[in-house]
Coordinates of C-alpha atoms in Angstrom, one line a residue:
M69 CA 32.9 -29.6 -18.8
K70 CA 32.4 -26.5 -16.6
A71 CA 30.7 -24.7 -19.5
S72 CA 28.3 -27.5 -20.1
I73 CA 27.3 -27.6 -16.5
I74 CA 26.7 -23.9 -16.5
G75 CA 24.7 -24.2 -19.7
L76 CA 22.5 -27.0 -18.2
W77 CA 22.0 -24.9 -15.0
A78 CA 21.0 -21.9 -17.0
L79 CA 18.6 -24.0 -19.1
S80 CA 17.0 -25.5 -16.0
S81 CA 16.7 -22.0 -14.4
L82 CA 14.8 -20.7 -17.5
I83 CA 12.5 -23.7 -17.4
G84 CA 11.8 -23.1 -13.7
V85 CA 11.1 -19.4 -14.4
S86 CA 8.7 -20.4 -17.3
N87 CA 6.9 -22.9 -15.2
G88 CA 6.6 -20.4 -12.3
L89 CA 5.2 -17.7 -14.6
N90 CA 2.7 -20.2 -16.2
N91 CA 1.5 -21.2 -12.7
M92 CA 0.6 -17.6 -11.7
E93 CA -3.1 -17.1 -11.1
G94 CA -4.5 -13.8 -11.9
S95 CA -7.9 -14.1 -10.2
R96 CA -8.6 -11.8 -7.3
E97 CA -10.3 -14.5 -5.3
R98 CA -8.9 -15.3 -1.9
T99 CA -9.7 -17.8 0.8
N100 CA -12.1 -16.7 3.5
A101 CA -10.4 -15.0 6.3
S102 CA -11.4 -14.3 9.9
M103 CA -9.9 -11.3 11.6
S104 CA -9.6 -10.8 15.3
G105 CA -10.3 -7.2 16.2
V106 CA -10.9 -6.4 12.5
D107 CA -14.1 -7.3 10.8
V108 CA -13.4 -7.6 7.1
N109 CA -17.0 -8.4 6.0
S110 CA -18.5 -5.6 8.0
G111 CA -15.8 -3.1 7.1
S112 CA -17.4 -2.0 3.8
D113 CA -18.4 1.3 5.3
I114 CA -15.0 2.0 6.7
S115 CA -12.7 0.3 4.1
I116 CA -10.0 2.2 2.3
E117 CA -9.9 1.9 -1.4
T118 CA -6.2 1.2 -2.2
A119 CA -4.6 1.3 -5.6
V120 CA -3.9 -2.3 -6.4
V121 CA -3.2 -3.5 -9.9
G122 CA -4.5 -7.0 -10.8
A123 CA -2.1 -9.3 -12.5
A124 CA -3.5 -12.1 -14.7
A125 CA -1.3 -14.9 -15.9
N126 CA -4.0 -17.4 -17.2
G127 CA -1.2 -19.6 -18.3
Q128 CA 0.4 -17.0 -20.6
G129 CA 2.0 -14.6 -18.0
A130 CA -0.1 -11.6 -19.2
V131 CA -0.3 -8.8 -16.7
G132 CA -3.2 -6.4 -16.7
G133 CA -3.7 -3.0 -15.1
V134 CA -6.4 -0.8 -13.9
A135 CA -7.5 2.2 -16.0
D136 CA -8.7 4.3 -13.2
E137 CA -6.0 6.8 -12.1
R138 CA -7.1 6.5 -8.5
R139 CA -6.7 2.7 -8.7
G140 CA -3.1 2.6 -9.9
L141 CA -1.5 1.9 -13.3
V142 CA -3.1 2.3 -16.7
S143 CA -4.4 -0.7 -18.6
L144 CA -1.7 -2.7 -20.4
A145 CA -3.0 -5.6 -22.4
A146 CA 0.2 -6.8 -24.1
P147 CA 1.7 -10.0 -22.9
A148 CA 4.6 -9.6 -20.5
K149 CA 7.8 -11.5 -20.3
Y150 CA 8.0 -10.8 -16.6
P151 CA 5.3 -9.5 -14.3
Y152 CA 6.7 -6.0 -14.0
M153 CA 5.2 -2.7 -15.1
E154 CA 6.0 1.0 -14.6
H155 CA 4.2 4.2 -15.3
L156 CA 4.9 7.9 -15.0
G157 CA 2.1 10.5 -14.6
L158 CA 2.6 14.2 -14.8
R159 CA -0.1 16.8 -13.9
P160 CA 0.3 20.6 -13.6
L161 CA -1.2 21.9 -10.4
P162 CA -2.3 25.5 -9.5
R163 CA 0.2 28.0 -8.2
N164 CA 3.0 26.8 -10.6
A165 CA 3.4 23.3 -9.1
L166 CA 3.8 20.0 -10.9
L167 CA 2.8 16.6 -9.6
A168 CA 5.0 13.7 -10.7
S169 CA 3.9 10.2 -9.9
L170 CA 6.1 7.2 -10.6
Q171 CA 4.4 3.8 -10.2
F172 CA 6.0 0.4 -10.2
Y173 CA 4.2 -3.0 -10.1
M174 CA 5.8 -6.4 -9.8
Q175 CA 4.7 -9.9 -8.9
S176 CA 6.4 -12.9 -7.5
N177 CA 6.3 -16.5 -8.7
S178 CA 3.6 -18.8 -7.4
F179 CA 4.3 -21.0 -4.3
Q180 CA 2.2 -23.8 -2.7
V181 CA 0.6 -23.1 0.6
G182 CA 1.8 -25.5 3.4
K183 CA 4.4 -27.3 1.2
Q184 CA 7.5 -28.3 3.2
Q185 CA 10.6 -27.4 1.3
D186 CA 13.6 -29.7 1.3
G187 CA 17.2 -29.1 0.2
S188 CA 16.4 -29.8 -3.4
D189 CA 13.8 -27.1 -3.7
Y190 CA 14.7 -23.7 -5.0
N191 CA 12.9 -20.4 -5.7
H192 CA 13.2 -18.0 -8.6
Y193 CA 12.5 -14.4 -7.7
T194 CA 12.8 -13.0 -11.2
V195 CA 11.6 -9.3 -10.8
F196 CA 10.3 -9.6 -7.2
P197 CA 12.8 -8.4 -4.6
K198 CA 14.4 -11.2 -2.7
S199 CA 14.6 -9.2 0.5
I200 CA 10.9 -8.8 0.9
T201 CA 9.9 -12.5 0.8
P202 CA 11.7 -13.5 4.1
V203 CA 10.1 -10.5 5.9
M204 CA 6.6 -11.6 4.8
E205 CA 7.2 -15.3 5.5
N206 CA 9.0 -15.1 8.9
T207 CA 6.5 -12.7 10.4
Q208 CA 3.4 -14.3 8.7
T209 CA 2.4 -11.0 7.2
R210 CA -0.4 -11.1 4.7
Q211 CA -0.4 -7.3 3.9
L212 CA 2.3 -4.8 4.4
H213 CA 1.9 -1.0 3.9
L214 CA 4.8 1.4 4.4
R215 CA 4.8 5.2 3.9
F216 CA 7.6 7.8 3.9
T217 CA 6.0 11.2 3.6
H218 CA 7.3 14.7 4.1
G219 CA 6.2 18.2 3.2
L220 CA 2.9 20.0 3.0
W221 CA 0.2 19.1 0.5
D222 CA -1.9 22.2 -0.3
H223 CA -5.4 20.9 0.0
E224 CA -7.0 24.3 -0.6
N225 CA -5.4 24.8 -4.0
W226 CA -4.3 21.4 -5.2
G227 CA -7.4 19.5 -4.2
Q228 CA -7.3 15.8 -3.3
L229 CA -4.2 13.8 -2.7
P230 CA -3.1 11.5 -5.5
H231 CA -5.0 8.1 -5.6
A232 CA -7.6 9.4 -3.2
G233 CA -4.9 9.5 -0.4
A234 CA -4.5 5.7 -0.4
K235 CA -0.8 6.0 -1.2
S236 CA 0.1 8.8 1.2
G237 CA 0.9 8.8 4.9
G238 CA 1.4 11.3 7.7
S239 CA 4.6 13.4 8.0
G240 CA 7.3 11.0 8.8
V241 CA 7.1 7.2 8.7
E242 CA 3.8 5.2 8.9
L243 CA 3.5 1.4 8.9
W244 CA 0.5 -0.9 9.1
A245 CA 0.2 -4.6 8.4
V246 CA -2.2 -7.5 8.5
M247 CA -0.6 -10.5 10.3
E248 CA -1.7 -14.0 10.8
A249 CA -1.1 -15.3 14.4
G250 CA -2.5 -17.6 17.0
S251 CA -2.8 -14.8 19.6
R252 CA -2.5 -11.1 20.0
D253 CA 0.9 -11.4 21.8
E254 CA 2.3 -13.6 19.0
A255 CA 1.1 -11.0 16.4
F256 CA 2.9 -8.3 18.4
R257 CA 6.1 -10.3 18.6
N258 CA 6.0 -10.8 14.8
W259 CA 5.3 -7.0 14.5
L260 CA 8.5 -6.2 16.4
L261 CA 10.5 -8.6 14.3
M262 CA 9.1 -7.0 11.1
T263 CA 9.9 -3.4 12.3
H264 CA 13.5 -4.3 13.0
S265 CA 13.8 -6.0 9.6
L266 CA 12.4 -3.1 7.8
S267 CA 14.5 -0.7 9.8
G268 CA 17.7 -2.2 8.4
L269 CA 16.2 -2.7 4.9
F270 CA 15.1 0.9 4.5
C271 CA 17.8 2.7 6.6
A272 CA 15.2 4.2 8.9
S273 CA 14.4 4.3 12.6
I274 CA 11.4 2.0 12.2
N275 CA 12.7 -0.2 15.0
F276 CA 11.7 2.6 17.4
I277 CA 8.1 1.6 16.8
D278 CA 7.5 -0.3 20.0
S279 CA 4.5 -1.0 22.2
T280 CA 4.2 2.7 23.1
K281 CA 3.7 3.6 19.4
T282 CA 1.6 0.6 18.3
T283 CA -2.2 0.4 18.0
F284 CA -4.7 -2.2 16.8
P285 CA -7.1 -0.1 14.6
V286 CA -10.8 -1.0 14.8
S287 CA -12.4 1.1 12.1
S288 CA -9.5 2.7 10.2
F289 CA -7.0 1.1 7.9
Q290 CA -9.5 -1.6 7.0
P291 CA -8.8 -3.6 3.8
R292 CA -11.2 -3.3 1.0
T293 CA -14.2 -5.6 0.9
D294 CA -13.0 -7.2 -2.3
E295 CA -9.7 -8.1 -0.6
R296 CA -10.3 -11.4 1.1
I297 CA -7.0 -11.9 2.9
P298 CA -5.8 -15.5 2.9
L299 CA -5.7 -17.3 6.2
L300 CA -3.2 -20.1 5.7
N301 CA -3.8 -21.8 9.1
G302 CA -7.5 -22.2 10.1
T303 CA -6.7 -22.1 13.8
N304 CA -5.1 -18.6 13.6
H305 CA -6.6 -15.2 13.3
L306 CA -5.7 -12.0 11.4
Y307 CA -4.6 -9.0 13.3
L308 CA -4.2 -5.4 12.1
L309 CA -1.4 -3.4 13.6
R310 CA -0.3 0.2 13.0
G311 CA 2.6 2.4 14.1
S312 CA 4.0 5.8 13.2
L313 CA 7.1 7.9 13.8
A314 CA 6.1 11.6 13.5
N315 CA 8.4 13.8 11.4
E316 CA 11.0 11.1 10.9
P317 CA 13.6 12.6 8.5
V318 CA 13.1 11.3 5.0
C319 CA 16.3 11.6 2.8
T320 CA 18.4 10.0 0.1
E321 CA 19.3 7.0 2.3
N322 CA 15.6 6.0 2.2
L323 CA 15.2 6.5 -1.5
T324 CA 18.1 4.2 -2.4
P325 CA 16.5 1.1 -0.8
F326 CA 13.3 1.8 -2.7
L327 CA 15.3 1.9 -6.0
K328 CA 17.2 -1.3 -5.0
L329 CA 13.8 -3.1 -4.7
L330 CA 13.2 -2.5 -8.4
P331 CA 14.5 -5.0 -10.9
T332 CA 16.1 -2.1 -12.9
R333 CA 17.9 -0.8 -9.8
G334 CA 17.3 2.8 -11.0
R335 CA 19.6 2.3 -14.0
Q336 CA 17.0 1.7 -16.7
G337 CA 13.5 2.8 -17.5
L338 CA 11.5 5.5 -15.6
S339 CA 13.4 5.0 -12.4
T340 CA 16.4 6.8 -14.0
L341 CA 14.6 10.1 -13.4
L342 CA 14.9 9.7 -9.6
E343 CA 17.6 11.7 -8.0
G344 CA 17.7 12.4 -4.3
H345 CA 18.3 16.2 -4.4
K346 CA 15.4 16.7 -6.7
V347 CA 13.0 14.4 -4.9
F348 CA 13.6 15.7 -1.4
G349 CA 13.9 19.3 -2.6
S350 CA 10.2 19.2 -3.6
R351 CA 7.4 20.8 -1.5
W352 CA 5.8 17.5 -0.9
H353 CA 7.0 13.9 -1.5
S354 CA 5.8 10.5 -0.6
L355 CA 7.4 7.0 -0.9
S356 CA 5.0 4.1 -0.5
L357 CA 5.3 0.4 -0.6
D358 CA 2.4 -2.1 -0.6
V359 CA 2.8 -5.9 -0.6
S360 CA -0.2 -8.2 -0.7
T361 CA -0.6 -12.0 -0.6
I362 CA -2.9 -13.3 -3.3
C363 CA -4.1 -16.9 -3.2
S364 CA -6.2 -19.0 -5.5
E365 CA -8.7 -21.8 -4.6
E366 CA -6.1 -24.3 -5.8
G367 CA -3.8 -23.4 -3.0
L368 CA -1.3 -21.4 -5.1
C369 CA -0.2 -18.0 -3.8
H370 CA 2.0 -15.2 -4.9
Y371 CA 3.0 -11.7 -3.7
E372 CA 2.1 -8.5 -5.4
M373 CA 4.1 -5.4 -4.7
E374 CA 3.4 -1.8 -5.7
E375 CA 5.8 1.0 -5.2
F376 CA 4.8 4.6 -5.6
I377 CA 7.2 7.6 -5.6
E378 CA 5.3 10.9 -5.8
L379 CA 6.4 14.5 -5.5
A380 CA 4.9 18.0 -5.9
L381 CA 7.6 20.3 -7.4
D382 CA 7.5 24.0 -7.2
V383 CA 8.5 24.7 -10.8
P384 CA 9.9 28.3 -10.6
S385 CA 12.1 27.6 -7.6
T386 CA 13.3 24.3 -9.0
L387 CA 14.3 25.9 -12.3
A388 CA 15.9 28.8 -10.4
R389 CA 18.2 26.3 -8.6
V390 CA 19.1 24.8 -11.9
E391 CA 20.0 28.2 -13.4
R392 CA 21.6 29.6 -10.2
P393 CA 23.1 26.8 -8.1
I394 CA 24.6 29.4 -5.9
P395 CA 21.8 31.7 -4.6
K396 CA 22.4 35.3 -5.5
P397 CA 20.1 38.3 -6.2
L398 CA 18.7 38.7 -9.6
D399 CA 20.0 41.4 -11.9
G400 CA 17.9 44.5 -12.2
S401 CA 17.1 43.6 -15.8
N402 CA 15.6 40.3 -14.8
L403 CA 13.3 41.7 -12.1
R404 CA 9.6 41.6 -12.9
C405 CA 8.3 45.0 -11.6
D406 CA 4.8 46.3 -11.4
T407 CA 4.7 48.9 -14.1
S408 CA 1.6 50.6 -12.7
K409 CA 3.7 51.8 -9.7
H410 CA 6.8 53.8 -9.5
H411 CA 9.9 51.8 -10.4
D412 CA 13.5 52.6 -11.3
S413 CA 17.0 51.1 -10.8
W414 CA 16.5 51.3 -7.0
T415 CA 12.8 50.8 -6.5
C416 CA 10.7 47.9 -7.6
F417 CA 7.3 46.4 -6.6
P418 CA 7.8 42.7 -7.6
L419 CA 5.1 40.9 -9.4
S420 CA 4.1 37.3 -8.7
D421 CA 5.5 34.4 -10.8
S422 CA 5.0 34.6 -14.5
T423 CA 1.9 32.9 -15.9
S424 CA 3.7 31.6 -18.9
A425 CA 5.9 28.6 -18.5
K426 CA 8.2 26.3 -20.6
I427 CA 9.0 23.2 -18.6
E428 CA 11.5 20.5 -19.5
L429 CA 11.3 17.3 -17.5
S430 CA 15.1 16.9 -17.8
K431 CA 15.7 20.2 -16.1
L432 CA 13.3 19.6 -13.3
F433 CA 14.8 16.2 -12.5
G434 CA 18.3 16.8 -13.7
R435 CA 18.1 13.6 -15.8
Y436 CA 16.6 12.1 -18.9
I437 CA 14.6 9.0 -19.1
M438 CA 17.4 6.7 -20.2
D439 CA 16.5 3.6 -22.2
A440 CA 13.5 1.4 -21.9
T441 CA 13.3 -1.5 -19.5
E442 CA 14.2 -4.8 -21.1
L443 CA 12.7 -6.9 -18.4
S444 CA 9.2 -6.8 -19.8
D445 CA 7.6 -6.9 -23.2
T446 CA 5.1 -4.4 -21.9
P447 CA 6.6 -0.9 -22.5
S448 CA 6.8 1.7 -19.8
K449 CA 4.2 4.4 -20.2
A450 CA 4.4 8.1 -19.5
C451 CA 1.2 10.2 -19.5
V452 CA 0.7 14.0 -19.0
K453 CA -2.7 15.2 -17.8
V454 CA -3.2 18.8 -18.9
S455 CA -5.9 21.1 -20.1
D456 CA -6.4 22.3 -23.6
N457 CA -4.2 25.4 -23.3
W458 CA -1.1 23.3 -22.6
K459 CA 1.2 21.9 -25.3
V460 CA 2.9 18.6 -24.7
L461 CA 5.9 17.5 -26.8
I462 CA 7.8 14.3 -26.4
K463 CA 11.5 13.9 -27.4
A464 CA 12.8 10.4 -28.1
G465 CA 16.4 10.5 -29.2
D466 CA 16.6 13.3 -31.9
A467 CA 12.9 13.0 -32.8
Y468 CA 10.0 15.1 -31.5
F469 CA 6.4 14.0 -31.6
T470 CA 3.0 14.4 -29.9
T471 CA 0.1 12.1 -29.3
A472 CA -3.6 12.6 -29.0
T473 CA -3.8 11.3 -25.5
N474 CA -0.5 12.8 -24.3
C475 CA 0.6 9.3 -23.5
F476 CA 3.6 7.5 -25.0
D477 CA 5.6 4.3 -24.6
V478 CA 9.2 4.4 -23.6
K479 CA 10.9 2.1 -26.1
G480 CA 14.4 1.4 -27.3
K481 CA 17.8 2.6 -26.1
K482 CA 17.1 6.3 -26.4
W483 CA 17.0 9.3 -24.2
H484 CA 13.4 10.5 -23.6
D485 CA 12.3 13.9 -22.5
I486 CA 8.9 15.7 -22.1
Y487 CA 8.3 19.4 -22.9
L488 CA 5.3 21.4 -21.5
D489 CA 4.4 24.9 -22.8
T490 CA 1.6 27.2 -21.9
D491 CA 0.8 30.9 -21.8
D492 CA -1.4 30.7 -18.7
T493 CA -0.3 28.4 -15.8
T494 CA -3.5 29.3 -13.9
K495 CA -5.5 27.2 -16.3
V496 CA -4.9 23.5 -15.3
Y497 CA -6.8 20.3 -15.5
P498 CA -9.7 20.7 -12.9
V499 CA -8.7 19.3 -9.5
D500 CA -11.1 17.4 -7.3
S501 CA -11.7 19.4 -4.1
S502 CA -11.5 17.7 -0.7
P503 CA -14.8 16.8 0.8
V504 CA -13.8 18.0 4.3
F505 CA -10.9 19.9 5.9
V506 CA -9.5 19.1 9.3
T507 CA -6.9 21.1 11.2
R508 CA -5.5 20.3 14.7
S509 CA -3.7 22.5 17.2
L510 CA -2.5 22.6 20.8
T511 CA -3.9 25.0 23.3
G512 CA -2.6 26.2 26.7
Y513 CA 0.8 27.1 27.8
S514 CA 1.1 25.4 31.2
Q515 CA 3.9 22.9 32.0
D516 CA 1.6 20.3 33.5
K517 CA -1.6 20.5 31.4
G518 CA -2.8 21.5 28.0
G519 CA -5.6 21.1 25.4
L520 CA -6.2 19.8 21.9
R521 CA -8.5 21.6 19.5
T522 CA -9.6 20.0 16.2
V523 CA -11.5 22.0 13.6
F524 CA -13.8 20.2 11.1
R525 CA -15.1 22.1 8.0
N526 CA -17.4 20.7 5.4
P527 CA -17.7 23.1 2.5
T528 CA -20.0 20.8 0.4
D529 CA -23.7 20.7 0.1
Q530 CA -24.1 17.2 1.5
P531 CA -23.1 15.5 4.8
V532 CA -19.8 13.7 5.0
S533 CA -19.4 10.5 6.9
L534 CA -15.9 9.8 8.2
V535 CA -13.7 7.9 10.7
Y536 CA -11.4 10.0 12.8
F537 CA -8.4 8.1 14.1
E538 CA -5.9 9.5 16.7
S539 CA -3.0 7.9 18.6
L540 CA -1.5 10.0 21.4
P541 CA 1.6 9.2 23.4
W542 CA 1.2 7.9 26.9
Y543 CA 2.6 11.1 28.5
M544 CA -0.5 13.0 27.2
R545 CA -3.1 11.9 29.8
L546 CA -6.3 12.5 27.9
Y547 CA -9.6 13.2 29.7
L548 CA -12.5 12.1 27.5
S549 CA -15.0 13.6 29.9
T550 CA -13.7 17.1 28.9
V551 CA -14.7 16.7 25.2
K552 CA -16.7 19.8 24.1
I553 CA -18.0 21.1 20.8
E554 CA -17.7 24.7 19.6
T555 CA -20.1 25.7 16.9
D556 CA -22.4 28.4 15.7
D557 CA -25.0 25.9 14.4
N558 CA -26.4 24.7 17.7
L559 CA -24.9 21.2 17.2
S560 CA -24.4 18.8 20.1
I561 CA -21.7 16.1 20.4
N562 CA -24.3 13.4 19.8
D563 CA -25.3 15.1 16.5
V564 CA -21.7 14.7 15.2
I565 CA -20.2 11.7 16.9
K566 CA -22.1 8.5 16.2
S567 CA -19.8 6.1 17.9
T568 CA -16.5 6.2 19.9
Y569 CA -13.8 3.7 20.5
Y570 CA -11.4 4.7 23.3
L571 CA -8.5 2.8 24.8
P572 CA -6.7 4.7 27.5
A573 CA -3.0 4.9 27.6
R574 CA -0.8 2.9 30.0
D575 CA 2.4 4.4 31.2
R576 CA 5.3 3.3 29.1
E577 CA 3.3 0.5 27.7
R578 CA 0.8 1.7 25.1
P579 CA -0.6 5.0 23.6
T580 CA -4.0 6.5 23.8
H581 CA -6.2 5.0 21.0
L582 CA -9.2 7.1 20.0
E583 CA -11.5 6.5 17.0
Y584 CA -14.7 8.5 16.2
Q585 CA -17.3 7.6 13.6
M586 CA -18.6 11.0 12.7
V587 CA -21.1 12.7 10.4
I588 CA -20.3 16.3 9.4
P589 CA -23.4 18.2 8.3
A590 CA -23.3 20.1 5.0
N591 CA -21.8 23.6 5.0
T592 CA -20.8 23.3 8.7
T593 CA -17.7 24.2 10.7
F594 CA -17.2 23.2 14.3
A595 CA -14.3 22.4 16.7
L596 CA -13.8 19.5 19.2
T597 CA -11.7 20.3 22.2
Y598 CA -10.5 18.3 25.2
Q599 CA -8.0 18.6 27.9
F600 CA -5.0 16.5 28.9
D601 CA -2.3 16.4 31.6
K602 CA 1.4 16.3 30.9
S603 CA 3.3 13.5 32.6
L604 CA 6.8 13.8 34.0
L605 CA 9.4 11.7 32.3
Q606 CA 12.5 10.1 33.6
Y607 CA 15.7 11.9 32.6
A608 CA 16.8 9.0 30.4
E609 CA 13.5 9.2 28.4
Y610 CA 14.2 12.7 27.0
P611 CA 15.7 12.9 23.5
P612 CA 19.0 14.7 22.9
D613 CA 17.1 17.8 21.7
A614 CA 14.6 17.8 24.6
N615 CA 14.0 21.6 24.4
H616 CA 12.8 21.2 20.8
G617 CA 9.7 19.4 22.1
F618 CA 8.0 16.0 21.4
E619 CA 6.5 15.2 18.0
I620 CA 2.8 14.1 18.1
E621 CA 1.9 12.0 15.1
S622 CA -0.8 13.0 12.6
A623 CA -4.5 12.2 13.0
V624 CA -6.0 10.0 10.2
V625 CA -9.2 11.0 8.5
T626 CA -11.0 8.3 6.4
V627 CA -13.9 9.6 4.5
L628 CA -16.6 7.0 3.9
S629 CA -19.2 9.0 1.9
P630 CA -20.0 10.6 -0.4
F631 CA -16.9 8.9 -1.8
K632 CA -13.8 7.2 -0.4
Y633 CA -10.9 9.5 0.5
E634 CA -8.2 9.5 3.1
F635 CA -5.8 12.1 4.4
R636 CA -3.7 13.1 7.5
T637 CA -3.6 16.2 9.6
A638 CA -0.4 18.0 10.4
T639 CA 1.8 16.8 13.2
L640 CA 2.0 18.7 16.5
L641 CA 4.9 19.8 18.7
L642 CA 4.3 19.3 22.4
S643 CA 6.5 21.0 25.1
L644 CA 7.0 19.1 28.3
S645 CA 8.7 20.1 31.6
T646 CA 12.4 19.8 30.7
P647 CA 14.9 19.4 33.6
D648 CA 18.1 21.4 33.8
F649 CA 20.4 18.8 32.3
S650 CA 23.4 21.0 33.3
M651 CA 22.6 20.8 37.0
P652 CA 24.2 17.4 37.5
Y653 CA 27.5 18.7 36.1
N654 CA 27.3 21.7 38.4
V655 CA 26.7 19.5 41.4
I656 CA 29.6 17.2 40.4
I657 CA 32.0 20.2 40.1
L658 CA 30.9 21.7 43.4
T659 CA 31.1 18.4 45.2
S660 CA 34.5 17.6 43.8
T661 CA 35.8 21.0 45.0
V662 CA 34.5 20.6 48.5
M663 CA 35.8 17.0 48.7
G664 CA 39.2 18.2 47.5
L665 CA 39.5 20.9 50.2
I666 CA 38.4 18.5 53.0
F667 CA 40.8 15.7 51.8
G668 CA 43.7 18.2 51.6
T669 CA 43.1 19.4 55.1
L670 CA 42.8 15.9 56.6
F671 CA 45.9 14.7 54.7
N672 CA 48.0 17.5 56.0
M673 CA 46.8 16.9 59.6
L674 CA 47.6 13.2 59.4
V675 CA 51.0 13.4 57.7
K676 CA 52.6 16.5 59.1
K677 CA 53.9 16.8 62.7
I678 CA 52.7 19.8 64.9
T679 CA 55.5 21.5 67.0
T680 CA 56.1 24.8 68.7
V681 CA 58.0 27.7 67.1
E682 CA 61.1 27.2 69.3
E683 CA 61.3 23.5 68.5
A684 CA 60.9 24.3 64.8
D685 CA 63.7 26.9 64.9
K686 CA 66.0 24.5 66.6
H687 CA 65.1 21.8 64.2
M688 CA 65.6 24.2 61.3
Q689 CA 69.1 25.0 62.6
H690 CA 70.1 21.4 62.5
S691 CA 68.1 20.3 59.5
G692 CA 67.9 23.3 57.3
L693 CA 69.8 24.1 54.2
R694 CA 72.2 26.4 56.0
A695 CA 72.9 23.8 58.6
R696 CA 73.7 21.3 55.9
A697 CA 76.0 23.8 54.2
R698 CA 77.8 24.5 57.5
S699 CA 78.1 20.8 58.1
I700 CA 79.6 20.1 54.7
K701 CA 82.0 23.1 55.1
Q702 CA 83.1 21.9 58.5
N703 CA 83.7 18.4 57.2
L704 CA 85.8 19.8 54.4
F705 CA 87.9 21.8 56.8
D706 CA 88.3 18.8 59.1
K707 CA 89.5 16.7 56.2
L708 CA 91.9 19.3 55.0
G709 CA 93.3 19.9 58.6
S710 CA 93.8 16.2 59.1
Q711 CA 95.7 15.8 55.8
K712 CA 98.0 18.8 56.8
L713 CA 98.8 17.3 60.1
K714 CA 99.8 14.0 58.5
K715 CA 102.3 15.8 56.1
D716 CA 103.9 17.6 59.0

């Protein structure tokens, strides 16, 4: 009987999954949305082109991709059993680096907007993570974007960030979301609820993003013009909120939740490559999560989630750690010396890294690609983007093969590996150079005031239009009247800054919000400087490592033309007046000592009796130890004498 019940339940579950998949709508059309503080329709000049993969069911459950590398996954036309895809991209970079990009896409089942669920209703999540849906529903979030980034991306040598920077954040943790709410205060309450939920979900300090670290962007972080975000309640508005934690440590405990969101849980498919020591030992790594709400005109909606894990590996150092887990000097026979100079057993002028390389993916990651995912009929893809002087070899089980496009499908229960071989690592696939370079630094050394200097450099032959976004903590009292431009090209501020949005900080309530819409002339370099005051903090507001300084989050640069691109500057370290935290302990010790001396003196004066020396001597004669001894001796003699008299 129990077996038959379980069989009926399993059959009904499969029917429910099939119906849910058949109801998925693949069209990109959304309902019209109005945004308070964010103009979607007018944001075409300042929108960010994110990498979103379209999923099309059309009654068959087929999932399609986007062929453009900047837009996400490659095109996969085969029908899928479940709306889940994964893709691995490898690309050698200059200076012996290797970019590895793992991309995962999944889609939830369709649900009806505004339908009240009763006790008999149930939901099938299939490949979509069950933990994400309550966060989206309880906070009325329509779009969620989360970034964990750490390390340094070499813009000068490596060119543009992957996916035009749409999948990368500033150093630390960055979060922004589009929320539906009836008012700004309600949106902020939902925002705090979401940050606390994500903090527990991803084992991070996201709950520290409070009002002092939250802004409502006006020109930056805008959705694409083709993303009409659904507004499920016509009386509400859409609000865009953004927060960041500068230099938040990113480690294995953050990678594990990302893997748990995948239906394979890191045990099958491309996710088996990911190992914490290899990922976080890279020169640059980024973990990104994007969740969007997609609705059709019929009122059916579903969630689309993209997860990107990208890292830039330094190949020589990574392989050296594999060969020598315990660091030790190389033997003399293994040193690469400059033969044009004097060298012997004791003298060597070392050469740079070798230009020839033989790379095995399993050695870089410490793992093979183990088995193909069985959740989807669409096979996982792995592609290598190299120039003609590179040789690519794929190993599947015991077989070796190559392909014309250097792309292959991960199929079957086999171990897969990729081999790269070249005689000249300096020749790589051409990289796209960044249209503009922006660097930021602090000036001044005073304890009560300082300055901020931002250098913009346009190396191209055409002007660059961009939006510069900056969020500064409230204890940096910025003076916008002190903004100056430093240049050799006779430029004025009005020639560069076309519009300004400035919201001053409020102590312990909100940060300084600054956005510039700028045009950088061709082949031009200039610097913007302004001054600020440093506020005094209460002693409880200092972190445990107060002498280390305070991290200032990255500025965000969104390039609008000649093409869409986005990147962040480096973080800053601000030194504030730090009190002597040992002083209270010194005061406590000194005060306790003085109080002890005073108490002892008063106690002796109150308890002890003051007498003259003569009285003390007389008293000692009758109360001292000798007096007691004489008294005892006399008593003994008296008793012995009385006993002798009685005998007589």
